[in-house]
Amino acid sequence: LAKTTQPISMDSYEGQEVNITCSHNNIATNDYITWYQQFPSQGPRFIIQGYKTKVTNEVASLFIPADRKSSTLSLPRVSLSDTAVYYCLVGPLSGGSYIPTFGRGTSLIVHP
Amino acid sequence: DTAVSQTPKYLVTQMGNDKSIKCEQNLGHDTMYWYKQDSKKFLKIMFSYNNKELIINETVPNRFSPKSPDKAHLNLHINSLELGDSAVYFCASSHQPRASGGSDTQYFGPGTRLTVL
């Protein structure tokens, strides 16, 4: 099972772009990369998922290099409300014996 | 029209007591999960059920017993509560149709904060 490593915490300021990198050196061929966001006192919520290159939605962008051993979640022009914990998960969409592993995630604090 | 709901939201109890947390999802999903999040925000899966069948059991003490009366409900019963059980417990569900599991998008409930005194 692919293990992920991400920074425990990050600080940023309003209006800046934030990039959170997740390492997953032993990612398998059929694994996808999924990011979740958890606001204080709430459950995590899905924000983005990708397999390779770049994925963009209304919340974030996900950059995945060709070797897929890492991925970067990019939050453009963050605001105070982006303060949250961000989790990176790696696993197949179906099949196998996947066990969702959230861990501690990256705690992002956005300052005024 | 809450997708995944949990009750109660807060639960304060004494050591040694038995308590239950209920979870319901109205998304028509096949798979449901229980997670435990400690004070350091470490979120760890405890159980997963697919169509009422247990598919993941992550080395959780026998005092924790999940029960799935139907695929829309997954309740968590905890016997003989200990101080270390204090945490936030999250229920989640996903469409994942097969018992073998996958990383299909999970939808989380609001959590139940359990405090054991």
PDB file of C-alpha atoms in Angstrom:
ATOM      1  CA  LEU A   1       0.000   0.000   0.000  1.00  0.00           C
ATOM      2  CA  ALA A   2       1.341   3.402  -0.955  1.00  0.00           C
ATOM      3  CA  LYS A   3       2.373   5.518   2.026  1.00  0.00           C
ATOM      4  CA  THR A   4       2.091   9.291   1.896  1.00  0.00           C
ATOM      5  CA  THR A   5       4.197  11.975   3.529  1.00  0.00           C
ATOM      6  CA  GLN A   6       3.128  15.613   3.790  1.00  0.00           C
ATOM      7  CA  PRO A   7       4.220  18.558   5.940  1.00  0.00           C
ATOM      8  CA  ILE A   8       2.558  18.735   9.325  1.00  0.00           C
ATOM      9  CA  SER A   9       1.853  22.436   9.106  1.00  0.00           C
ATOM     10  CA  MET A  10       2.084  25.474   6.842  1.00  0.00           C
ATOM     11  CA  ASP A  11       1.457  29.161   7.267  1.00  0.00           C
ATOM     12  CA  SER A  12       0.366  31.630   4.637  1.00  0.00           C
ATOM     13  CA  TYR A  13      -1.227  35.038   4.229  1.00  0.00           C
ATOM     14  CA  GLU A  14      -4.407  36.089   2.573  1.00  0.00           C
ATOM     15  CA  GLY A  15      -4.133  36.474  -1.174  1.00  0.00           C
ATOM     16  CA  GLN A  16      -1.110  34.206  -1.559  1.00  0.00           C
ATOM     17  CA  GLU A  17      -0.967  30.954  -3.480  1.00  0.00           C
ATOM     18  CA  VAL A  18      -0.385  27.911  -1.296  1.00  0.00           C
ATOM     19  CA  ASN A  19       1.196  24.718  -2.528  1.00  0.00           C
ATOM     20  CA  ILE A  20       1.080  21.592  -0.372  1.00  0.00           C
ATOM     21  CA  THR A  21       3.204  18.696  -1.565  1.00  0.00           C
ATOM     22  CA  CYS A  22       2.545  15.066  -0.794  1.00  0.00           C
ATOM     23  CA  SER A  23       5.157  12.348  -1.364  1.00  0.00           C
ATOM     24  CA  HIS A  24       4.039   8.866  -2.369  1.00  0.00           C
ATOM     25  CA  ASN A  25       7.150   7.103  -3.627  1.00  0.00           C
ATOM     26  CA  ASN A  26       5.616   3.632  -3.945  1.00  0.00           C
ATOM     27  CA  ILE A  27       2.414   4.625  -5.689  1.00  0.00           C
ATOM     28  CA  ALA A  28       0.958   1.756  -7.724  1.00  0.00           C
ATOM     29  CA  THR A  29      -0.032   1.897 -11.376  1.00  0.00           C
ATOM     30  CA  ASN A  30      -3.747   1.859 -10.621  1.00  0.00           C
ATOM     31  CA  ASP A  31      -3.604   4.286  -7.695  1.00  0.00           C
ATOM     32  CA  TYR A  32      -5.296   7.667  -7.774  1.00  0.00           C
ATOM     33  CA  ILE A  33      -4.380  10.671  -5.632  1.00  0.00           C
ATOM     34  CA  THR A  34      -7.155  12.242  -3.602  1.00  0.00           C
ATOM     35  CA  TRP A  35      -7.137  15.313  -1.388  1.00  0.00           C
ATOM     36  CA  TYR A  36      -9.567  16.110   1.393  1.00  0.00           C
ATOM     37  CA  GLN A  37     -10.079  19.327   3.338  1.00  0.00           C
ATOM     38  CA  GLN A  38     -11.226  19.462   6.950  1.00  0.00           C
ATOM     39  CA  PHE A  39     -12.419  22.676   8.553  1.00  0.00           C
ATOM     40  CA  PRO A  40     -12.397  22.961  12.340  1.00  0.00           C
ATOM     41  CA  SER A  41     -15.247  21.054  13.974  1.00  0.00           C
ATOM     42  CA  GLN A  42     -16.335  19.459  10.697  1.00  0.00           C
ATOM     43  CA  GLY A  43     -15.777  16.202   8.903  1.00  0.00           C
ATOM     44  CA  PRO A  44     -13.326  16.041   5.976  1.00  0.00           C
ATOM     45  CA  ARG A  45     -14.679  16.809   2.538  1.00  0.00           C
ATOM     46  CA  PHE A  46     -13.380  15.771  -0.866  1.00  0.00           C
ATOM     47  CA  ILE A  47     -11.728  18.569  -2.834  1.00  0.00           C
ATOM     48  CA  ILE A  48      -9.878  17.033  -5.752  1.00  0.00           C
ATOM     49  CA  GLN A  49      -8.685  13.780  -7.284  1.00  0.00           C
ATOM     50  CA  GLY A  50      -6.294  12.989 -10.111  1.00  0.00           C
ATOM     51  CA  TYR A  51      -4.200  10.337 -11.799  1.00  0.00           C
ATOM     52  CA  LYS A  52      -1.589  12.260 -13.763  1.00  0.00           C
ATOM     53  CA  THR A  53      -0.621  15.716 -15.089  1.00  0.00           C
ATOM     54  CA  LYS A  54      -2.986  18.423 -13.916  1.00  0.00           C
ATOM     55  CA  VAL A  55      -6.521  18.562 -12.609  1.00  0.00           C
ATOM     56  CA  THR A  56      -8.336  21.790 -11.816  1.00  0.00           C
ATOM     57  CA  ASN A  57     -11.697  22.527 -10.277  1.00  0.00           C
ATOM     58  CA  GLU A  58     -13.352  25.506  -8.633  1.00  0.00           C
ATOM     59  CA  VAL A  59     -11.540  24.911  -5.359  1.00  0.00           C
ATOM     60  CA  ALA A  60      -7.994  23.851  -6.224  1.00  0.00           C
ATOM     61  CA  SER A  61      -5.537  22.469  -8.735  1.00  0.00           C
ATOM     62  CA  LEU A  62      -3.641  19.229  -8.458  1.00  0.00           C
ATOM     63  CA  PHE A  63      -0.286  18.838 -10.156  1.00  0.00           C
ATOM     64  CA  ILE A  64       1.127  15.357 -10.663  1.00  0.00           C
ATOM     65  CA  PRO A  65       4.554  14.900 -12.299  1.00  0.00           C
ATOM     66  CA  ALA A  66       5.204  12.152 -14.814  1.00  0.00           C
ATOM     67  CA  ASP A  67       6.728   9.752 -12.280  1.00  0.00           C
ATOM     68  CA  ARG A  68       3.682  10.249  -9.982  1.00  0.00           C
ATOM     69  CA  LYS A  69       5.873   9.900  -6.881  1.00  0.00           C
ATOM     70  CA  SER A  70       4.549  13.143  -5.514  1.00  0.00           C
ATOM     71  CA  SER A  71       1.661  15.518  -6.027  1.00  0.00           C
ATOM     72  CA  THR A  72       1.042  19.161  -5.222  1.00  0.00           C
ATOM     73  CA  LEU A  73      -2.237  20.658  -4.143  1.00  0.00           C
ATOM     74  CA  SER A  74      -2.395  24.291  -5.161  1.00  0.00           C
ATOM     75  CA  LEU A  75      -4.807  26.752  -3.563  1.00  0.00           C
ATOM     76  CA  PRO A  76      -4.885  30.048  -5.452  1.00  0.00           C
ATOM     77  CA  ARG A  77      -5.226  33.312  -3.519  1.00  0.00           C
ATOM     78  CA  VAL A  78      -6.103  31.822  -0.161  1.00  0.00           C
ATOM     79  CA  SER A  79      -8.418  33.527   2.282  1.00  0.00           C
ATOM     80  CA  LEU A  80      -8.882  33.124   6.022  1.00  0.00           C
ATOM     81  CA  SER A  81     -11.587  30.563   5.326  1.00  0.00           C
ATOM     82  CA  ASP A  82      -9.048  28.229   3.731  1.00  0.00           C
ATOM     83  CA  THR A  83      -7.586  27.588   7.178  1.00  0.00           C
ATOM     84  CA  ALA A  84      -8.042  23.846   7.482  1.00  0.00           C
ATOM     85  CA  VAL A  85      -6.295  20.492   7.579  1.00  0.00           C
ATOM     86  CA  TYR A  86      -5.539  18.996   4.156  1.00  0.00           C
ATOM     87  CA  TYR A  87      -5.158  15.236   3.723  1.00  0.00           C
ATOM     88  CA  CYS A  88      -3.524  13.416   0.834  1.00  0.00           C
ATOM     89  CA  LEU A  89      -4.604   9.835   0.101  1.00  0.00           C
ATOM     90  CA  VAL A  90      -3.425   7.355  -2.495  1.00  0.00           C
ATOM     91  CA  GLY A  91      -5.312   4.267  -3.586  1.00  0.00           C
ATOM     92  CA  PRO A  92      -7.159   2.451  -6.362  1.00  0.00           C
ATOM     93  CA  LEU A  93     -10.667   3.536  -7.262  1.00  0.00           C
ATOM     94  CA  SER A  94     -11.900  -0.028  -6.962  1.00  0.00           C
ATOM     95  CA  GLY A  95     -10.643  -3.488  -6.270  1.00  0.00           C
ATOM     96  CA  GLY A  96      -7.700  -4.513  -4.142  1.00  0.00           C
ATOM     97  CA  SER A  97      -7.531  -4.270  -0.369  1.00  0.00           C
ATOM     98  CA  TYR A  98      -7.467  -0.507  -0.021  1.00  0.00           C
ATOM     99  CA  ILE A  99      -7.500   0.920   3.492  1.00  0.00           C
ATOM    100  CA  PRO A 100      -8.081   4.685   3.559  1.00  0.00           C
ATOM    101  CA  THR A 101      -5.156   6.285   5.393  1.00  0.00           C
ATOM    102  CA  PHE A 102      -5.681   9.917   6.333  1.00  0.00           C
ATOM    103  CA  GLY A 103      -2.996  10.365   9.016  1.00  0.00           C
ATOM    104  CA  ARG A 104      -2.401  13.859  10.438  1.00  0.00           C
ATOM    105  CA  GLY A 105      -2.607  15.800   7.211  1.00  0.00           C
ATOM    106  CA  THR A 106      -1.201  19.308   6.743  1.00  0.00           C
ATOM    107  CA  SER A 107      -2.579  22.003   8.978  1.00  0.00           C
ATOM    108  CA  LEU A 108      -2.755  25.211   6.949  1.00  0.00           C
ATOM    109  CA  ILE A 109      -3.170  28.485   8.808  1.00  0.00           C
ATOM    110  CA  VAL A 110      -3.947  31.569   6.760  1.00  0.00           C
ATOM    111  CA  HIS A 111      -3.092  34.861   8.436  1.00  0.00           C
ATOM    112  CA  PRO A 112      -4.656  38.262   7.706  1.00  0.00           C
TER     113      PRO A 112
ATOM    114  CA  ASP B   1     -31.471  16.868   3.544  1.00  0.00           C
ATOM    115  CA  THR B   2     -28.235  16.054   5.397  1.00  0.00           C
ATOM    116  CA  ALA B   3     -26.252  13.441   3.484  1.00  0.00           C
ATOM    117  CA  VAL B   4     -24.483  11.750   6.404  1.00  0.00           C
ATOM    118  CA  SER B   5     -25.820  12.386   9.881  1.00  0.00           C
ATOM    119  CA  GLN B   6     -24.569  11.304  13.275  1.00  0.00           C
ATOM    120  CA  THR B   7     -26.145  11.380  16.705  1.00  0.00           C
ATOM    121  CA  PRO B   8     -25.338  12.567  19.212  1.00  0.00           C
ATOM    122  CA  LYS B   9     -23.009  15.446  18.337  1.00  0.00           C
ATOM    123  CA  TYR B  10     -21.560  15.527  21.833  1.00  0.00           C
ATOM    124  CA  LEU B  11     -21.307  12.694  24.325  1.00  0.00           C
ATOM    125  CA  VAL B  12     -19.904  13.071  27.832  1.00  0.00           C
ATOM    126  CA  THR B  13     -19.808   9.993  30.004  1.00  0.00           C
ATOM    127  CA  GLN B  14     -18.000   8.264  32.833  1.00  0.00           C
ATOM    128  CA  MET B  15     -15.348   5.577  32.521  1.00  0.00           C
ATOM    129  CA  GLY B  16     -16.800   2.104  32.433  1.00  0.00           C
ATOM    130  CA  ASN B  17     -20.075   3.106  30.822  1.00  0.00           C
ATOM    131  CA  ASP B  18     -21.429   1.721  27.549  1.00  0.00           C
ATOM    132  CA  LYS B  19     -22.505   4.130  24.816  1.00  0.00           C
ATOM    133  CA  SER B  20     -23.646   4.098  21.220  1.00  0.00           C
ATOM    134  CA  ILE B  21     -23.235   6.506  18.323  1.00  0.00           C
ATOM    135  CA  LYS B  22     -25.626   6.308  15.394  1.00  0.00           C
ATOM    136  CA  CYS B  23     -24.936   7.088  11.770  1.00  0.00           C
ATOM    137  CA  GLU B  24     -27.271   7.311   8.809  1.00  0.00           C
ATOM    138  CA  GLN B  25     -26.633   8.185   5.179  1.00  0.00           C
ATOM    139  CA  ASN B  26     -29.288   9.054   2.607  1.00  0.00           C
ATOM    140  CA  LEU B  27     -26.974   8.975  -0.407  1.00  0.00           C
ATOM    141  CA  GLY B  28     -27.767   5.403  -1.394  1.00  0.00           C
ATOM    142  CA  HIS B  29     -24.142   4.414  -0.861  1.00  0.00           C
ATOM    143  CA  ASP B  30     -23.011   0.846  -0.419  1.00  0.00           C
ATOM    144  CA  THR B  31     -20.070   1.393   1.916  1.00  0.00           C
ATOM    145  CA  MET B  32     -19.907   3.054   5.322  1.00  0.00           C
ATOM    146  CA  TYR B  33     -16.982   3.770   7.631  1.00  0.00           C
ATOM    147  CA  TRP B  34     -16.118   4.740  11.171  1.00  0.00           C
ATOM    148  CA  TYR B  35     -13.054   6.886  11.869  1.00  0.00           C
ATOM    149  CA  LYS B  36     -11.462   8.109  15.088  1.00  0.00           C
ATOM    150  CA  GLN B  37      -9.699  11.486  15.247  1.00  0.00           C
ATOM    151  CA  ASP B  38      -7.526  12.198  18.265  1.00  0.00           C
ATOM    152  CA  SER B  39      -6.566  15.526  19.788  1.00  0.00           C
ATOM    153  CA  LYS B  40      -3.606  15.834  17.398  1.00  0.00           C
ATOM    154  CA  LYS B  41      -5.978  15.597  14.429  1.00  0.00           C
ATOM    155  CA  PHE B  42      -4.738  12.125  13.495  1.00  0.00           C
ATOM    156  CA  LEU B  43      -7.634  10.580  11.569  1.00  0.00           C
ATOM    157  CA  LYS B  44      -7.629   6.800  11.537  1.00  0.00           C
ATOM    158  CA  ILE B  45     -10.076   4.335  10.074  1.00  0.00           C
ATOM    159  CA  MET B  46     -11.653   1.868  12.479  1.00  0.00           C
ATOM    160  CA  PHE B  47     -14.205  -0.109  10.472  1.00  0.00           C
ATOM    161  CA  SER B  48     -15.763  -0.313   7.060  1.00  0.00           C
ATOM    162  CA  TYR B  49     -18.952  -2.063   6.005  1.00  0.00           C
ATOM    163  CA  ASN B  50     -20.132  -2.846   2.488  1.00  0.00           C
ATOM    164  CA  ASN B  51     -23.796  -3.793   2.184  1.00  0.00           C
ATOM    165  CA  LYS B  52     -23.909  -4.710   5.868  1.00  0.00           C
ATOM    166  CA  GLU B  53     -20.765  -6.849   5.617  1.00  0.00           C
ATOM    167  CA  LEU B  54     -17.613  -5.972   7.575  1.00  0.00           C
ATOM    168  CA  ILE B  55     -14.712  -5.410   5.160  1.00  0.00           C
ATOM    169  CA  ILE B  56     -12.209  -3.415   7.215  1.00  0.00           C
ATOM    170  CA  ASN B  57     -11.443  -3.902  10.902  1.00  0.00           C
ATOM    171  CA  GLU B  58      -8.328  -2.005  11.840  1.00  0.00           C
ATOM    172  CA  THR B  59      -7.064  -3.524  15.081  1.00  0.00           C
ATOM    173  CA  VAL B  60      -9.744  -1.942  17.172  1.00  0.00           C
ATOM    174  CA  PRO B  61     -10.351  -3.270  20.725  1.00  0.00           C
ATOM    175  CA  ASN B  62     -13.223  -5.702  21.088  1.00  0.00           C
ATOM    176  CA  ARG B  63     -14.988  -3.105  23.217  1.00  0.00           C
ATOM    177  CA  PHE B  64     -15.906  -1.401  19.946  1.00  0.00           C
ATOM    178  CA  SER B  65     -18.649  -3.186  18.037  1.00  0.00           C
ATOM    179  CA  PRO B  66     -20.087  -1.762  14.832  1.00  0.00           C
ATOM    180  CA  LYS B  67     -23.543  -2.813  13.758  1.00  0.00           C
ATOM    181  CA  SER B  68     -25.145  -2.288  10.377  1.00  0.00           C
ATOM    182  CA  PRO B  69     -28.875  -3.055  10.395  1.00  0.00           C
ATOM    183  CA  ASP B  70     -29.126  -2.004   6.751  1.00  0.00           C
ATOM    184  CA  LYS B  71     -26.807  -0.364   4.256  1.00  0.00           C
ATOM    185  CA  ALA B  72     -27.996   3.126   5.192  1.00  0.00           C
ATOM    186  CA  HIS B  73     -27.045   2.776   8.842  1.00  0.00           C
ATOM    187  CA  LEU B  74     -23.839   1.982  10.680  1.00  0.00           C
ATOM    188  CA  ASN B  75     -23.902   2.323  14.434  1.00  0.00           C
ATOM    189  CA  LEU B  76     -20.961   2.145  16.804  1.00  0.00           C
ATOM    190  CA  HIS B  77     -21.342   0.665  20.253  1.00  0.00           C
ATOM    191  CA  ILE B  78     -18.574   1.052  22.787  1.00  0.00           C
ATOM    192  CA  ASN B  79     -18.430  -1.011  25.962  1.00  0.00           C
ATOM    193  CA  SER B  80     -16.531  -0.205  29.146  1.00  0.00           C
ATOM    194  CA  LEU B  81     -15.402   3.220  28.014  1.00  0.00           C
ATOM    195  CA  GLU B  82     -11.849   4.270  28.839  1.00  0.00           C
ATOM    196  CA  LEU B  83     -10.191   7.675  29.067  1.00  0.00           C
ATOM    197  CA  GLY B  84      -8.266   6.953  25.868  1.00  0.00           C
ATOM    198  CA  ASP B  85     -11.515   6.600  23.950  1.00  0.00           C
ATOM    199  CA  SER B  86     -12.019  10.350  24.176  1.00  0.00           C
ATOM    200  CA  ALA B  87     -11.891  11.605  20.596  1.00  0.00           C
ATOM    201  CA  VAL B  88     -14.049  12.755  17.725  1.00  0.00           C
ATOM    202  CA  TYR B  89     -15.665   9.882  15.859  1.00  0.00           C
ATOM    203  CA  PHE B  90     -16.612  10.369  12.236  1.00  0.00           C
ATOM    204  CA  CYS B  91     -18.920   8.296  10.141  1.00  0.00           C
ATOM    205  CA  ALA B  92     -18.521   8.350   6.363  1.00  0.00           C
ATOM    206  CA  SER B  93     -19.990   6.681   3.313  1.00  0.00           C
ATOM    207  CA  SER B  94     -18.971   6.086  -0.275  1.00  0.00           C
ATOM    208  CA  HIS B  95     -20.537   4.651  -3.372  1.00  0.00           C
ATOM    209  CA  GLN B  96     -17.899   1.928  -3.539  1.00  0.00           C
ATOM    210  CA  PRO B  97     -20.032  -0.938  -4.803  1.00  0.00           C
ATOM    211  CA  ARG B  98     -17.617  -3.788  -4.276  1.00  0.00           C
ATOM    212  CA  ALA B  99     -16.668  -5.346  -0.969  1.00  0.00           C
ATOM    213  CA  SER B 100     -12.989  -5.305  -1.932  1.00  0.00           C
ATOM    214  CA  GLY B 101     -12.837  -1.573  -1.446  1.00  0.00           C
ATOM    215  CA  GLY B 102     -11.360   1.400  -3.262  1.00  0.00           C
ATOM    216  CA  SER B 103     -10.647   5.079  -2.900  1.00  0.00           C
ATOM    217  CA  ASP B 104     -14.021   6.264  -4.099  1.00  0.00           C
ATOM    218  CA  THR B 105     -14.992   9.680  -2.708  1.00  0.00           C
ATOM    219  CA  GLN B 106     -16.082   9.532   0.900  1.00  0.00           C
ATOM    220  CA  TYR B 107     -18.725  11.761   2.425  1.00  0.00           C
ATOM    221  CA  PHE B 108     -18.277  12.463   6.107  1.00  0.00           C
ATOM    222  CA  GLY B 109     -20.725  13.183   8.860  1.00  0.00           C
ATOM    223  CA  PRO B 110     -20.280  16.122  11.256  1.00  0.00           C
ATOM    224  CA  GLY B 111     -18.605  13.997  13.927  1.00  0.00           C
ATOM    225  CA  THR B 112     -19.406  12.990  17.494  1.00  0.00           C
ATOM    226  CA  ARG B 113     -17.154  14.401  20.184  1.00  0.00           C
ATOM    227  CA  LEU B 114     -16.852  11.773  22.901  1.00  0.00           C
ATOM    228  CA  THR B 115     -15.441  12.803  26.262  1.00  0.00           C
ATOM    229  CA  VAL B 116     -14.785  10.122  28.851  1.00  0.00           C
ATOM    230  CA  LEU B 117     -14.340  11.402  32.410  1.00  0.00           C
TER     231      LEU B 117
END
